[in-house]
Structures are given as structure tokens and as C-alpha cells.
Coordinates of C-alpha atoms in Angstrom, one line a residue:
X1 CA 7.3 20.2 13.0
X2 CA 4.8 22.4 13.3
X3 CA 3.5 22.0 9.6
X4 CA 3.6 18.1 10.3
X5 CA 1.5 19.2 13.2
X6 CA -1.1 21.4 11.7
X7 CA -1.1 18.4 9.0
X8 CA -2.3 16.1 11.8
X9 CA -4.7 18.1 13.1
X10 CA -6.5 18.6 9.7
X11 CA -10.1 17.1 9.9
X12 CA -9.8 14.9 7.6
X13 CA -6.9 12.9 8.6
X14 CA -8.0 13.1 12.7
X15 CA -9.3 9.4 12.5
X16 CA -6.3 8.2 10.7
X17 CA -4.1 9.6 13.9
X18 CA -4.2 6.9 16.1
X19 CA -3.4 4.2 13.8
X20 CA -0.5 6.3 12.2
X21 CA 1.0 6.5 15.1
X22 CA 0.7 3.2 16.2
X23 CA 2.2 2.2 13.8
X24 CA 5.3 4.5 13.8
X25 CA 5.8 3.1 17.1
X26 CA 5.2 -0.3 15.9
X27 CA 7.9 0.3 13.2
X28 CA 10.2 2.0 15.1
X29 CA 10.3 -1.5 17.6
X30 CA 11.4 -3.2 14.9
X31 CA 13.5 -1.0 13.9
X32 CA 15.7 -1.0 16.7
X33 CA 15.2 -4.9 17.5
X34 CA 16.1 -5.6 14.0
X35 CA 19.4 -8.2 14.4
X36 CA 20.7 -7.2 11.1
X37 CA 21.4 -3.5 11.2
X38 CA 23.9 -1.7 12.5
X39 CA 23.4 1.8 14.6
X40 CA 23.9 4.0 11.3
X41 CA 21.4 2.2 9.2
X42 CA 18.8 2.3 12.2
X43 CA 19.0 5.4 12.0
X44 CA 18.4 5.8 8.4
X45 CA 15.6 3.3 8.8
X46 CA 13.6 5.3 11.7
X47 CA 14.9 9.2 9.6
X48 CA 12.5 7.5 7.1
X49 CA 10.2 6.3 8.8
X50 CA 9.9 9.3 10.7
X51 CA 9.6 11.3 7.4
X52 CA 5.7 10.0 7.0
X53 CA 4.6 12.6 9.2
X54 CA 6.7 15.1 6.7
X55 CA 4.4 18.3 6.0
X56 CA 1.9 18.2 3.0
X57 CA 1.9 19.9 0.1
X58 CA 0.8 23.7 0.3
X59 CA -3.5 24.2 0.3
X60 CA -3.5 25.3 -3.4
X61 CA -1.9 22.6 -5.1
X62 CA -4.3 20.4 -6.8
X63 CA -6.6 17.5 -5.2
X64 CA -4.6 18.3 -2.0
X65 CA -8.0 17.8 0.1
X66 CA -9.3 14.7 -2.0
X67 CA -5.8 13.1 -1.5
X68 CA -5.8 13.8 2.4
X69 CA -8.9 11.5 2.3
X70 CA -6.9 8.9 0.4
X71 CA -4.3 8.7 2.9
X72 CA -6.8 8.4 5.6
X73 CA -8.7 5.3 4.2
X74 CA -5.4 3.7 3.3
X75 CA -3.9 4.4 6.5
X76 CA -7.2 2.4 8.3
X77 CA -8.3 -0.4 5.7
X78 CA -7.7 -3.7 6.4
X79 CA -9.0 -5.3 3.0
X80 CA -7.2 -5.0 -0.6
X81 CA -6.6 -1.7 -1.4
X82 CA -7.7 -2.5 -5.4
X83 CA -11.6 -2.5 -4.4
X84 CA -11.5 0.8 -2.5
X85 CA -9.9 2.1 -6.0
X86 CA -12.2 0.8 -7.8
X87 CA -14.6 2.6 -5.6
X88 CA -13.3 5.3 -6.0
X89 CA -12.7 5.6 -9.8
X90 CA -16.3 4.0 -10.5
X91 CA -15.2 1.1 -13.1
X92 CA -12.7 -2.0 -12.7
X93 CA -9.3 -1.6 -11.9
X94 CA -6.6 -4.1 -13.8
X95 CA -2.6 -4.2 -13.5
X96 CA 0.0 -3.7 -16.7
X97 CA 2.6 -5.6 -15.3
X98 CA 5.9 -4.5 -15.7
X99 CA 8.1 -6.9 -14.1
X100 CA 7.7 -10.3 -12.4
X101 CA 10.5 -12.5 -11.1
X102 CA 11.0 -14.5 -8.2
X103 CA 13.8 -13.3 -5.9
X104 CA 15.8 -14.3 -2.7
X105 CA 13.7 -12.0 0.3
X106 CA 15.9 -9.0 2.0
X107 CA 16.8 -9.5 5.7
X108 CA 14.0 -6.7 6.2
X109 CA 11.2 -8.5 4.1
X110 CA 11.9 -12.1 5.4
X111 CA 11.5 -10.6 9.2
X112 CA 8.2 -8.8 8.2
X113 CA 6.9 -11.9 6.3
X114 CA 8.2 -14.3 9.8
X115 CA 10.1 -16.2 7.1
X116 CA 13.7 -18.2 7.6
X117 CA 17.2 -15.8 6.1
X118 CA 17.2 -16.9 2.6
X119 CA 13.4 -17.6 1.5
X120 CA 12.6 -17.0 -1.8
X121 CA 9.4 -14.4 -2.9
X122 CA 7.5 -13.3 -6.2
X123 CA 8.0 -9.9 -7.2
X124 CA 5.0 -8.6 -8.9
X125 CA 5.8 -4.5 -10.2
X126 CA 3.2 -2.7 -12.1
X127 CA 0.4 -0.4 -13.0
X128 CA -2.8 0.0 -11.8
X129 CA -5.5 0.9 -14.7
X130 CA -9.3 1.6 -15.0
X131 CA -10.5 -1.1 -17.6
X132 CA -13.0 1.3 -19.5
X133 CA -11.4 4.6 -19.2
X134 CA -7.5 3.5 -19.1
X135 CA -6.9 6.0 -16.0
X136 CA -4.1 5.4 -14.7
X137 CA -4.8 4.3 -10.9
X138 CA -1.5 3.5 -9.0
X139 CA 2.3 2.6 -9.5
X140 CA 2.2 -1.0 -7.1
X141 CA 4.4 -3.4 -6.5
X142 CA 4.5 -6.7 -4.4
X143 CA 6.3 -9.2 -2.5
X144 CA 4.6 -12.5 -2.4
X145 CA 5.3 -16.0 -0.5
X146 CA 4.1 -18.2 -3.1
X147 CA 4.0 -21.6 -0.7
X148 CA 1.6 -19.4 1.7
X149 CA -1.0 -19.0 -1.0
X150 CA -4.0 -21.2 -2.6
X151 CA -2.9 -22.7 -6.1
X152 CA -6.2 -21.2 -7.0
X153 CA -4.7 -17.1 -5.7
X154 CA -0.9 -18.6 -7.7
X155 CA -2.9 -19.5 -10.7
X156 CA -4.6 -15.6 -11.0
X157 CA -1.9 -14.0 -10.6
X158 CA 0.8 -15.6 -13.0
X159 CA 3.1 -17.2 -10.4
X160 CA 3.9 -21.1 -11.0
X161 CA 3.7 -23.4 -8.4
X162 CA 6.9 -25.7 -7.6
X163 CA 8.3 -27.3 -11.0
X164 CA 5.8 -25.9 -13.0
X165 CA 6.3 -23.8 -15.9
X166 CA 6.1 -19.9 -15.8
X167 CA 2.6 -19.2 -16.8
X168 CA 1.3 -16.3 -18.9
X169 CA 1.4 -12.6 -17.4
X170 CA -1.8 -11.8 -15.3
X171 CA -3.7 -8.8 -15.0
X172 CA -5.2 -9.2 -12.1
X173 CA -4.1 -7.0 -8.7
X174 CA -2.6 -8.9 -6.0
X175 CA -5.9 -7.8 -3.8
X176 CA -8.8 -8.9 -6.3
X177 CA -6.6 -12.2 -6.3
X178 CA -6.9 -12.3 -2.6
X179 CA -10.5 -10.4 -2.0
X180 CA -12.4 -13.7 -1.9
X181 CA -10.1 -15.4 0.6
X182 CA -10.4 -13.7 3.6
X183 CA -7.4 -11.4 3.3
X184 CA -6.5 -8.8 5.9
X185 CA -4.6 -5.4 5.1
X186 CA -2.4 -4.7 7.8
X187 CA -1.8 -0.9 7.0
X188 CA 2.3 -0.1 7.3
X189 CA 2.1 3.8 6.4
X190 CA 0.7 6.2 3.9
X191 CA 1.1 9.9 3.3
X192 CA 1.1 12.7 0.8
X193 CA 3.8 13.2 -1.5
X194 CA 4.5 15.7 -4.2
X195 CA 5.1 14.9 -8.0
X196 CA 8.1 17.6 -8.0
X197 CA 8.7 18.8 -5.2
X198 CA 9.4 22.5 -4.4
X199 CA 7.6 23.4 -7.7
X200 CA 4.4 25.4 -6.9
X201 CA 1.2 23.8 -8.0
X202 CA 2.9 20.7 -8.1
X203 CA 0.4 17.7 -8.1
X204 CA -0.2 16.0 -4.8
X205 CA -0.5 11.9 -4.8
X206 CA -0.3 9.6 -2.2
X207 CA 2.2 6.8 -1.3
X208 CA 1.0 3.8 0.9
X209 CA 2.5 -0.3 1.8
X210 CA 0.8 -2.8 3.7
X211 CA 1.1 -6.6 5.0
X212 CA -0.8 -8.8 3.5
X213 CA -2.7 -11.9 5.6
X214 CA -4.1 -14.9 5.3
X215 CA -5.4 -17.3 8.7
X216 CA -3.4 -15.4 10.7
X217 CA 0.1 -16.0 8.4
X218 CA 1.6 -13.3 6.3
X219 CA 1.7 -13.9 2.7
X220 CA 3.0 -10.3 0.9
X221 CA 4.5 -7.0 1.4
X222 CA 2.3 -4.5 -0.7
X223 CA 2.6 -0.4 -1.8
X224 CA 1.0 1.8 -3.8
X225 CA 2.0 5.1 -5.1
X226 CA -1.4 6.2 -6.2
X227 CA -1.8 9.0 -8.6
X228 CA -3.0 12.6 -8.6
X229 CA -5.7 11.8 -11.3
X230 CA -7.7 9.0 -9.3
X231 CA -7.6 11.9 -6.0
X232 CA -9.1 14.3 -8.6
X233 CA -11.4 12.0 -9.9
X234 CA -12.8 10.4 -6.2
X235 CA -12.9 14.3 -5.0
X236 CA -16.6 14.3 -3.8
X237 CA -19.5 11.8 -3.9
X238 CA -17.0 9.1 -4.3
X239 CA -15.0 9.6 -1.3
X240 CA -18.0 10.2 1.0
X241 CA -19.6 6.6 -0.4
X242 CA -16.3 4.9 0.2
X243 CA -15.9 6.4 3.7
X244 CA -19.3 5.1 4.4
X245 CA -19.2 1.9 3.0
X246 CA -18.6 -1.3 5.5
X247 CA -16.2 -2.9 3.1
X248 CA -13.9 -1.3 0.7
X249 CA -14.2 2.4 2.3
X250 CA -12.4 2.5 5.9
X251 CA -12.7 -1.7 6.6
X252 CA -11.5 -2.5 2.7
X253 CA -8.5 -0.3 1.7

């Protein structure tokens, strides 16, 4: 607890603090309110949730600073997470899909998504790649509600609409799909994780998920395991410009 503490107090992550813990809380309520779980998976539920505020890895292992910025700007934007990446690699960001299927929703997703036991989503799994350079950005993946969106958002990003044959695979991110549609990224979480953990100098990314909306109705569950390489490469100038910026830095995560 008291690494998780000193992890808190770190100067970079003291604006994130409020809304992190908000949104434990938040999570936590819903937790416990959840109709579908028993005590023991409660439990398991909040031990996880819980396990966000876990301790950082150690000062010396690599782009540990850069990627306690990360986790602050993901842990306040409220726009797609793809244009603060491409901020902060400097060049466009695509997705090599890796899987897309539509699905029945879990108990869990269909109460975050207000949906009715048995609705059906798009999964959409992936990775998240600079379009000059091939750096490899994030590992994402996403649970849409295909009625909830524009035939126009459907259309970019591969899903058919009702009776309609499958179209081809799309490489565009679920958020530059949604960027020019008023979207708002309703931030669920985001902290530092290790690549192997317990090995010393391990490299440091970041995991993050977030609700997606659109007027006011949820349309997709959303996370992001973003790499060590992109927190090395926005180290510096990058990260101050996105903080600063009124859209994709702390607004447009």
C-alpha cells in the first residue's frame, strides 16, 4: 500500500487522482449492485479492480516516467484515444485487425452498454500501427453495438448492417471511425503494467478501457494495452504538446 501510495502522489499522475478514484468507486457500485454475481465473484471483480492502484514498476526501468504521463491522459480524455496516439507518435495510426466476429454480450458488457440479457455486439481485436514507420502503437480490442451507430461509422469499420453481407476488413480504429461524430470517452481505468513482471529492467506499458458514447447512449466497450515503444517515443516534446492541447491531449484521449 504504501508503494501504491507514493505511486499516487507522483507529480505526474496528481491530476489523474480524482478521476481514478472516482471511478473505482463508480466501479465498485456496480460491482456490488451487479444482479448476476454471486459474493465470491464480487469479490474477484472489486480484487481486480482494486489491483489498478497496484505499485508501478521500479524508477529505473525504461520509459517509466513517459508512461506515467500516458496513464494520466488516458485516465482524463474523454475523446478517442487513437488521436492522442497519433499525437504522440507524430504520424497516422491504423489497426491490423486480428479478429472480428459478432457475439452474444456478457451479463457484465450488456449492463455497461444499458442493453437487454442477450444482445448481440461486434467484436473488433487488433493492432494499433503507425502508417509510415510500422511502430507498433497498442494491442486494442472493442465491443460495439452495431444498431447504436451511423451506417456511415458501420461502413468504416467493416461491420455489416442487418442482412447485409460481411464487408471487407477495415483498418481504421474504432475512435477515428467515431472522431467526427461527437463521441465521448468515458474513461473506466488505466495504469502501469510490466512486460515480465519481477524481471529487473523489464519494460513498462500501460493498460487502459473506456465507454464509448454517442447523444448521450453507449455504443462500445474499448481497451488499450499500449506499448513501451510509443511511451519511449512520446517521452518529451510530445507529451508536453499533447498535455497542452484542447483536443486529443487531456480532453481527447
Amino acid at each position: 500500500m504504501d508503494d501504491s501510495l507514493a505511486w499516487l502522489r507522483d507529480p505526474a499522475a496528481d491530476h489523474a487522482l480524482r478521476d481514478l478514484l472516482c471511478g473505482l468507486i463508480r466501479d465498485i457500485r456496480v460491482i456490488l449492485g451487479h444482479p448476476d454475481l454471486g459474493n465470491t465473484a464480487k469479490l474477484a471483480a472489486i480484487t481486480d479492480k482494486v489491483g489498478q492502484l497496484a505499485a508501478p514498476p521500479g524508477p529505473g526501468a525504461s520509459g517509466t516516467q513517459a508512461a506515467i504521463s500516458v496513464v494520466a491522459l488516458l485516465a482524463r480524455g474523454t475523446g478517442p484515444a487513437t488521436i492522442l496516439f497519433e499525437e504522440l507518435a507524430g504520424e497516422q495510426v491504423r489497426i491490423e485487425l486480428t479478429g472480428r466476429a459478432d457475439r452474444p454480450l456478457t451479463a457484465a458488457e450488456c449492463l455497461e452498454l444499458h442493453t437487454s440479457p442477450g444482445a448481440y455486439g461486434h467484436l473488433r481485436t487488433g493492432t494499433l500501427r503507425t502508417a509510415s514507420s510500422g511502430l507498433a502503437v497498442a494491442e486494442v480490442s472493442s465491443v460495439v453495438v452495431p444498431s447504436r451507430l451511423p451506417a456511415s461509422a458501420r461502413r468504416a469499420l467493416g461491420i455489416p448492417g442487418p442482412d447485409e453481407p460481411a464487408p471487407p476488413p477495415s483498418d481504421v480504429p474504432l475512435g477515428k471511425a467515431l472522431a467526427g461524430l461527437g463521441v465521448h470517452r468515458e474513461p473506466m481505468g488505466a495504469r502501469l503494467v510490466r512486460d515480465s513482471a519481477g524481471v529487473t529492467g523489464s519494460r513498462v506499458s500501460v493498460e487502459s478501457s473506456a465507454r464509448m458514447w454517442l447523444a448521450g447512449v453507449p455504443v462500445a466497450l474499448a481497451s488499450e494495452r499500449v506499448t513501451a515503444e510509443l511511451c519511449r517515443r512520446a517521452g518529451g516534446g510530445r507529451l508536453a504538446d499533447a498535455r497542452d492541447m484542447p483536443g486529443p491531449g487531456l480532453r481527447a484521449s
